Amino acid sequence: MWDLAKTGKQKWSLFGTSSEGQNHSRIVFNMSSVQLQDGQELLISTSMDREIKCWDLNSLSCCWTLPTLGGHVFKLTFSTVGIGCLALGVGDNMIRVWNTLSTQNQHDVRSFWQGIKSKVTALAWHPKKEGSLAFGTDDGKVGIYDVFFSKPPQISSSYHRKTVYTLAWGPPVPPLSFGAEGKQSYSLYSCAGEGVILQHDTSRLNGEASDIDKLIRDTNNIQHKLSPHTDLSWKPDGKVVAIGNEDGSIDVYLAPSLTLLCSIQQHHKIINTLQWHHDHSSTPELHCLLASGSSNAIVYVHDLHAIIENPPESPVLLTELYRRLCGHTAKITSMAWSPHHSGRLVTASYDGTAQVWDVPEEAAISNYRGHTGYLLCVDWSPVDPDVIWTGGKDFTVQEWKVSEQEFTKPPKGKKMVLLQEKKVGSKQKKKNKTVSVSGGVVEQKINGEPATEGRKVMTEQGLSAEDEEEEVRLTNSLGSPAAVEMQRKPTSAAKCKDKPDLLKKKKPRSMLPLSTSMDHRPKEELLQDCVTLASVRHSDAPPAGCVPGRGDYIHLGLFHDREALYRMFEAEEESHVEAGHYDSVVYLRLWSGDLQGALQLATERGELNDHLLSIAPMAGFEVWSRTVEAFVKQLSLQEQFLKAASHLLSINRLYEAVDLLRSNKLYREVIALVKARLPADEPLLKDLYTCWAAVLEKDGHLSAAAKCYLAAGCSFDAAKVIARKNDVPSLRTAADLARISREEVLAQSLALRCAKDLAAAHDWVGAHEVLNSQSPLLAHRLHLCVAELLAVTLVDSGVFSSASCVSAHSWAMLKSSNTIQDRVRDIWEEEFHVCLNSAGDWSIEALLQELKSVDTPARSGSIPLRQVLLYSSVHLTRSLLSWLLNDDGQLITELWQAVAWLRDAGHFSISAVFCQLLFPEGDVSIFSRKHSKTLQQSKAEAEASSLQAFVCYHRLYECWWRDSAVQTGTGSCSEDKLNNEALTAGTLELEERACPTSGTSKELDFEPSLLLSEPHAACQATQKSVREIQERLSAMVLQHSQVQVGQLDSGNKQDGSLAQTTSLDQQEATEVEQCSEEETFLSLSSKMSKFQEELANIPNSIKMFPRPDVMECCLVLLHLSKFSSISDVVQQQAKHLLRKYGRSPPVLKASQGFLTRSGFPAD
């Protein structure tokens, strides 16, 4: 820090000089100052080492340090030697070592990153050597760190092809065990995604690792291919090793020959984790317990005591288990036995929880739900029996106590992780983390609740790119490690500028470290080197044992001849190989002129780069071509597919580049490449467009998929894809696309669907605009014209809401002198040029035929009113076209259908207005006075009579309400009553009391005898009787079924349950009980048969074309006779029909005022 207030030349002051380890270890990214209320000035800094530090600007010392994580926590493990030393393998390409027992610093964490170029997915402490930590990475590398020294790690020369999942220390097996007495007691074993387990010689990591599958085959005489391995675990005493396989089996081998003891066939999915029980338990029987977890969410514990103590002569197959632990709802990812208890196990799962089990009792003890994502690792505290540590996808490591958890079992139902990921977004993650300046304690909300008091939590610094990646660990199949291209991070520390002597620059690694180190010997030895070099160069007999470039004289190879230099290069190469610096070996071979050898080494190590590829042509075309092919394979494994394809183009492998991009679903890039390099008529291009369209369509990107189909020449498919969304803009666009592409049939179908949706929303202008471009759909435009005019007229009449109309045409209004049919005919001629003389596709016959193809559903009261108006207008349009064809029979039939739609849908007031618009004079035979059209009812007599009856029915109610309003002098009998299709008899009785009977008599303006049809009265009475018997039978069957299943109790409870179940009111329930006592099921069935027979004998014309309710009309007419002039004949006929067919109790009650007691039917 500089003090800019001072003048003259000054030296800056360095932060954190009061003690070691206060400064950042990598590049500082950002700094921000803050002043507290007490005047104290602080500085907050962040760095590439993912630590947040708070500095006191007065003392320049570090107040606190908060370490953070930038990726998933794939592995955490406690050292068995260094108590409390916790190692974390994180997805941000770093290892953390946390001294959890530190009393001075709660977050005493050191980071290790040198030599690590991808996510750290596996860790294993050496069981005896303190500070020795083995690690495995996502790109298949295995190495060993000495955490007490800041040296780069030792990297094994044997790489895995895929992610390293498991590391384990164990006794050496052949070939390393041959002659190994006294050399080492442990080898390092690694298991990776390709299903191979390698044994590494830790004393010579530059040597080739051995695949233990060869030893297994030779020892056990196995000829078939072994199942890919997914996990391994050595028993603590080193006698046996358990290996989990991809097919769910577990094989147990006896060391060191790896003789197969048994195979466990319990799991059916990939084995994710294996753990042996510790051998310091007080119960020896538990020492041979093996716990296993797989992707089927169940933990199995196997007792191998008998097999290990008495090995069988031949391998045995185990299908029985010791304990079965059920409760998790997703795959098991990690587990750990408690070192403090006997038979206590903790498991981590994809369901986002950690579960503690009492294995002998097969009981769940405690369940931890503090994470917000799935869990990847778990370990027991080595010092506190009540503390467990877990890590997972949410970028946190959490410490929690078993005794403080609220739950004992994992959550049931759907996977908790999926539910949480829907609720917790990336923004919520940021909001839930707050930092306290004093002490650096992090207060974090976990699952919506504050973290447990005293819990240590290491949190994320921010959302990295890894948050969008899938997990590396434990997939259902052994897949590729990552879905993004790996970016290699620098292995050397960042260089700082203008540093003083207190912080020296780090020198680059020497290419000749052995010879350079010889220059740092004592002065006497350096002077002796000069004498030795002079003797070698000027004397025929060099000193005994002096070979420049070799041994103790390696440094003299730089000052002697070329052969001595080559000898020095060989020694330097061996040193670089042991240290894992293969890039230096490559450069030395380049300097010595062995370009092909340098390329071969880089190819074998998978460390080819652009520089080596650029100089490869110096070795010839074939060498360059092979190098490019190898580099392409290397880039493909690193998932740098675009760069790999570009290099394939450099050696004219166009189709291979296309296949590479296509197989990895980079369709946009591969299409651009094919269009740029191949002819336009290349069949491959159409295939690529089609495949990409299928992928886009599956992902819901419909507009992009349509573009691909258009580019491939599949216009039909493009229109169908756009129409899949089924909204108005999509249907309109799809119709236009199909029309432009000359897919006429599809264009008409889509345009019609769009117009119907717009018409249902009463956007009449938009509907006509859609159909205007489709001339073959003129008939449907005529239908929309009729529907629009009908809707607007109903709005003007006050029976339909005006707010429902979005847009309408100026011609959509009914002139006072016109009926609706006359107005429609005028609009057709003026706006659509449709008249009697129209020919061709616009002829009346063609239009009617086209409109007959429109299907309408069965009439129902559950259909919305807007749809009812559309269906009714279809029949009205057909009737008007039949009028132009002078087909009276078809005209009357379609008119009856139009009226029936409104009647059966239950819209009484709209039906009344509709009949008034069609027949203002009340006579259906007078269809149009303007065009002198009189209907010949003989061509459809039944339909005409039914239609005339309903017209009279509405006029009957119109007279009733008009006269009632006049007599009362108020508008109490308003049109609101018209909203009911038929008034009940009880309502008639009430209106009789409300409206006075005195007044001026008026003549009815229609013939009422048409409403008093005795055949229709008989039919309606029979139909009502059938419905009543059906209700009685249903009630009896329901009551009987409830008694059978024991749902009914005695007394009042039985009656109340029956009334509630059948949804009958008290009166109806009483009637059912009385009928049940008087009539049996058999007698009711016989009555039903009798009435059904009567219905069968009724002519179809009466049943198909009904009349208004005759009993209702009789009651209304008799009521009107009190203040209107109704003939005695009509009154007598009404009374006769009431006496004969008025069987229901409501009708009998309402008719008491009009009939004498002697006229009632006998009971």
PDB file of N, CA, C and O in Angstrom, residues 597-623:
ATOM      1  N   GLY A 597      10.375 -38.627 -32.284  1.00  0.00           N
ATOM      2  CA  GLY A 597      10.288 -39.163 -30.927  1.00  0.00           C
ATOM      3  C   GLY A 597       9.542 -38.231 -29.991  1.00  0.00           C
ATOM      4  O   GLY A 597       8.781 -38.676 -29.123  1.00  0.00           O
ATOM      5  N   ALA A 598       9.744 -36.919 -30.163  1.00  0.00           N
ATOM      6  CA  ALA A 598       9.027 -35.954 -29.335  1.00  0.00           C
ATOM      7  C   ALA A 598       7.520 -36.025 -29.589  1.00  0.00           C
ATOM      8  O   ALA A 598       6.701 -36.006 -28.664  1.00  0.00           O
ATOM      9  N   LEU A 599       7.165 -36.112 -30.859  1.00  0.00           N
ATOM     10  CA  LEU A 599       5.741 -36.211 -31.202  1.00  0.00           C
ATOM     11  C   LEU A 599       5.139 -37.514 -30.678  1.00  0.00           C
ATOM     12  O   LEU A 599       3.993 -37.549 -30.211  1.00  0.00           O
ATOM     13  N   GLN A 600       5.937 -38.610 -30.767  1.00  0.00           N
ATOM     14  CA  GLN A 600       5.434 -39.891 -30.289  1.00  0.00           C
ATOM     15  C   GLN A 600       5.183 -39.859 -28.780  1.00  0.00           C
ATOM     16  O   GLN A 600       4.170 -40.371 -28.282  1.00  0.00           O
ATOM     17  N   LEU A 601       6.088 -39.254 -28.023  1.00  0.00           N
ATOM     18  CA  LEU A 601       5.918 -39.170 -26.577  1.00  0.00           C
ATOM     19  C   LEU A 601       4.690 -38.327 -26.226  1.00  0.00           C
ATOM     20  O   LEU A 601       3.891 -38.708 -25.362  1.00  0.00           O
ATOM     21  N   ALA A 602       4.555 -37.182 -26.886  1.00  0.00           N
ATOM     22  CA  ALA A 602       3.401 -36.325 -26.610  1.00  0.00           C
ATOM     23  C   ALA A 602       2.096 -37.021 -26.973  1.00  0.00           C
ATOM     24  O   ALA A 602       1.079 -36.864 -26.297  1.00  0.00           O
ATOM     25  N   THR A 603       2.144 -37.831 -28.034  1.00  0.00           N
ATOM     26  CA  THR A 603       0.937 -38.571 -28.421  1.00  0.00           C
ATOM     27  C   THR A 603       0.573 -39.610 -27.371  1.00  0.00           C
ATOM     28  O   THR A 603      -0.597 -39.765 -26.987  1.00  0.00           O
ATOM     29  N   GLU A 604       1.555 -40.345 -26.896  1.00  0.00           N
ATOM     30  CA  GLU A 604       1.297 -41.368 -25.894  1.00  0.00           C
ATOM     31  C   GLU A 604       0.777 -40.761 -24.593  1.00  0.00           C
ATOM     32  O   GLU A 604      -0.074 -41.362 -23.925  1.00  0.00           O
ATOM     33  N   ARG A 605       1.295 -39.586 -24.237  1.00  0.00           N
ATOM     34  CA  ARG A 605       0.882 -38.965 -22.984  1.00  0.00           C
ATOM     35  C   ARG A 605      -0.392 -38.145 -23.130  1.00  0.00           C
ATOM     36  O   ARG A 605      -0.907 -37.636 -22.150  1.00  0.00           O
ATOM     37  N   GLY A 606      -0.901 -37.993 -24.346  1.00  0.00           N
ATOM     38  CA  GLY A 606      -2.093 -37.169 -24.545  1.00  0.00           C
ATOM     39  C   GLY A 606      -1.836 -35.703 -24.287  1.00  0.00           C
ATOM     40  O   GLY A 606      -2.723 -34.982 -23.820  1.00  0.00           O
ATOM     41  N   GLU A 607      -0.604 -35.216 -24.616  1.00  0.00           N
ATOM     42  CA  GLU A 607      -0.238 -33.835 -24.349  1.00  0.00           C
ATOM     43  C   GLU A 607       0.216 -33.121 -25.609  1.00  0.00           C
ATOM     44  O   GLU A 607       1.080 -32.242 -25.571  1.00  0.00           O
ATOM     45  N   LEU A 608      -0.372 -33.505 -26.736  1.00  0.00           N
ATOM     46  CA  LEU A 608      -0.118 -32.754 -27.957  1.00  0.00           C
ATOM     47  C   LEU A 608      -0.725 -31.364 -27.835  1.00  0.00           C
ATOM     48  O   LEU A 608      -1.734 -31.167 -27.174  1.00  0.00           O
ATOM     49  N   ASN A 609      -0.092 -30.394 -28.500  1.00  0.00           N
ATOM     50  CA  ASN A 609      -0.612 -29.031 -28.481  1.00  0.00           C
ATOM     51  C   ASN A 609      -0.421 -28.399 -29.845  1.00  0.00           C
ATOM     52  O   ASN A 609       0.136 -29.010 -30.775  1.00  0.00           O
ATOM     53  N   ASP A 610      -0.884 -27.174 -29.973  1.00  0.00           N
ATOM     54  CA  ASP A 610      -0.818 -26.501 -31.272  1.00  0.00           C
ATOM     55  C   ASP A 610       0.626 -26.261 -31.718  1.00  0.00           C
ATOM     56  O   ASP A 610       0.927 -26.317 -32.920  1.00  0.00           O
ATOM     57  N   HIS A 611       1.513 -26.005 -30.775  1.00  0.00           N
ATOM     58  CA  HIS A 611       2.904 -25.761 -31.143  1.00  0.00           C
ATOM     59  C   HIS A 611       3.545 -27.015 -31.743  1.00  0.00           C
ATOM     60  O   HIS A 611       4.206 -26.948 -32.793  1.00  0.00           O
ATOM     61  N   LEU A 612       3.344 -28.158 -31.083  1.00  0.00           N
ATOM     62  CA  LEU A 612       3.910 -29.395 -31.620  1.00  0.00           C
ATOM     63  C   LEU A 612       3.300 -29.729 -32.973  1.00  0.00           C
ATOM     64  O   LEU A 612       3.999 -30.224 -33.874  1.00  0.00           O
ATOM     65  N   LEU A 613       2.023 -29.462 -33.121  1.00  0.00           N
ATOM     66  CA  LEU A 613       1.382 -29.749 -34.396  1.00  0.00           C
ATOM     67  C   LEU A 613       1.908 -28.841 -35.505  1.00  0.00           C
ATOM     68  O   LEU A 613       2.011 -29.249 -36.667  1.00  0.00           O
ATOM     69  N   SER A 614       2.272 -27.625 -35.144  1.00  0.00           N
ATOM     70  CA  SER A 614       2.767 -26.690 -36.164  1.00  0.00           C
ATOM     71  C   SER A 614       4.141 -27.077 -36.691  1.00  0.00           C
ATOM     72  O   SER A 614       4.485 -26.763 -37.840  1.00  0.00           O
ATOM     73  N   ILE A 615       4.948 -27.768 -35.875  1.00  0.00           N
ATOM     74  CA  ILE A 615       6.280 -28.162 -36.336  1.00  0.00           C
ATOM     75  C   ILE A 615       6.299 -29.598 -36.829  1.00  0.00           C
ATOM     76  O   ILE A 615       7.337 -30.072 -37.291  1.00  0.00           O
ATOM     77  N   ALA A 616       5.170 -30.311 -36.717  1.00  0.00           N
ATOM     78  CA  ALA A 616       5.132 -31.700 -37.158  1.00  0.00           C
ATOM     79  C   ALA A 616       5.440 -31.864 -38.646  1.00  0.00           C
ATOM     80  O   ALA A 616       6.045 -32.878 -39.043  1.00  0.00           O
ATOM     81  N   PRO A 617       5.048 -30.930 -39.555  1.00  0.00           N
ATOM     82  CA  PRO A 617       5.401 -31.126 -40.985  1.00  0.00           C
ATOM     83  C   PRO A 617       6.896 -31.243 -41.248  1.00  0.00           C
ATOM     84  O   PRO A 617       7.294 -31.761 -42.298  1.00  0.00           O
ATOM     85  N   MET A 618       7.750 -30.789 -40.313  1.00  0.00           N
ATOM     86  CA  MET A 618       9.200 -30.913 -40.504  1.00  0.00           C
ATOM     87  C   MET A 618       9.625 -32.375 -40.555  1.00  0.00           C
ATOM     88  O   MET A 618      10.676 -32.698 -41.126  1.00  0.00           O
ATOM     89  N   ALA A 619       8.806 -33.286 -39.953  1.00  0.00           N
ATOM     90  CA  ALA A 619       9.147 -34.707 -39.948  1.00  0.00           C
ATOM     91  C   ALA A 619       8.538 -35.451 -41.134  1.00  0.00           C
ATOM     92  O   ALA A 619       8.670 -36.675 -41.213  1.00  0.00           O
ATOM     93  N   GLY A 620       7.842 -34.769 -42.021  1.00  0.00           N
ATOM     94  CA  GLY A 620       7.265 -35.415 -43.190  1.00  0.00           C
ATOM     95  C   GLY A 620       5.750 -35.447 -43.137  1.00  0.00           C
ATOM     96  O   GLY A 620       5.128 -35.276 -42.071  1.00  0.00           O
ATOM     97  N   PHE A 621       5.165 -35.681 -44.313  1.00  0.00           N
ATOM     98  CA  PHE A 621       3.710 -35.630 -44.415  1.00  0.00           C
ATOM     99  C   PHE A 621       3.052 -36.740 -43.602  1.00  0.00           C
ATOM    100  O   PHE A 621       2.043 -36.500 -42.919  1.00  0.00           O
ATOM    101  N   GLU A 622       3.575 -37.951 -43.643  1.00  0.00           N
ATOM    102  CA  GLU A 622       2.950 -39.055 -42.934  1.00  0.00           C
ATOM    103  C   GLU A 622       2.975 -38.823 -41.421  1.00  0.00           C
ATOM    104  O   GLU A 622       1.982 -39.082 -40.722  1.00  0.00           O
ATOM    105  N   VAL A 623       4.122 -38.356 -40.915  1.00  0.00           N
ATOM    106  CA  VAL A 623       4.212 -38.072 -39.474  1.00  0.00           C
ATOM    107  C   VAL A 623       3.230 -36.973 -39.096  1.00  0.00           C
ATOM    108  O   VAL A 623       2.527 -37.054 -38.077  1.00  0.00           O
TER     109      VAL A 623
END
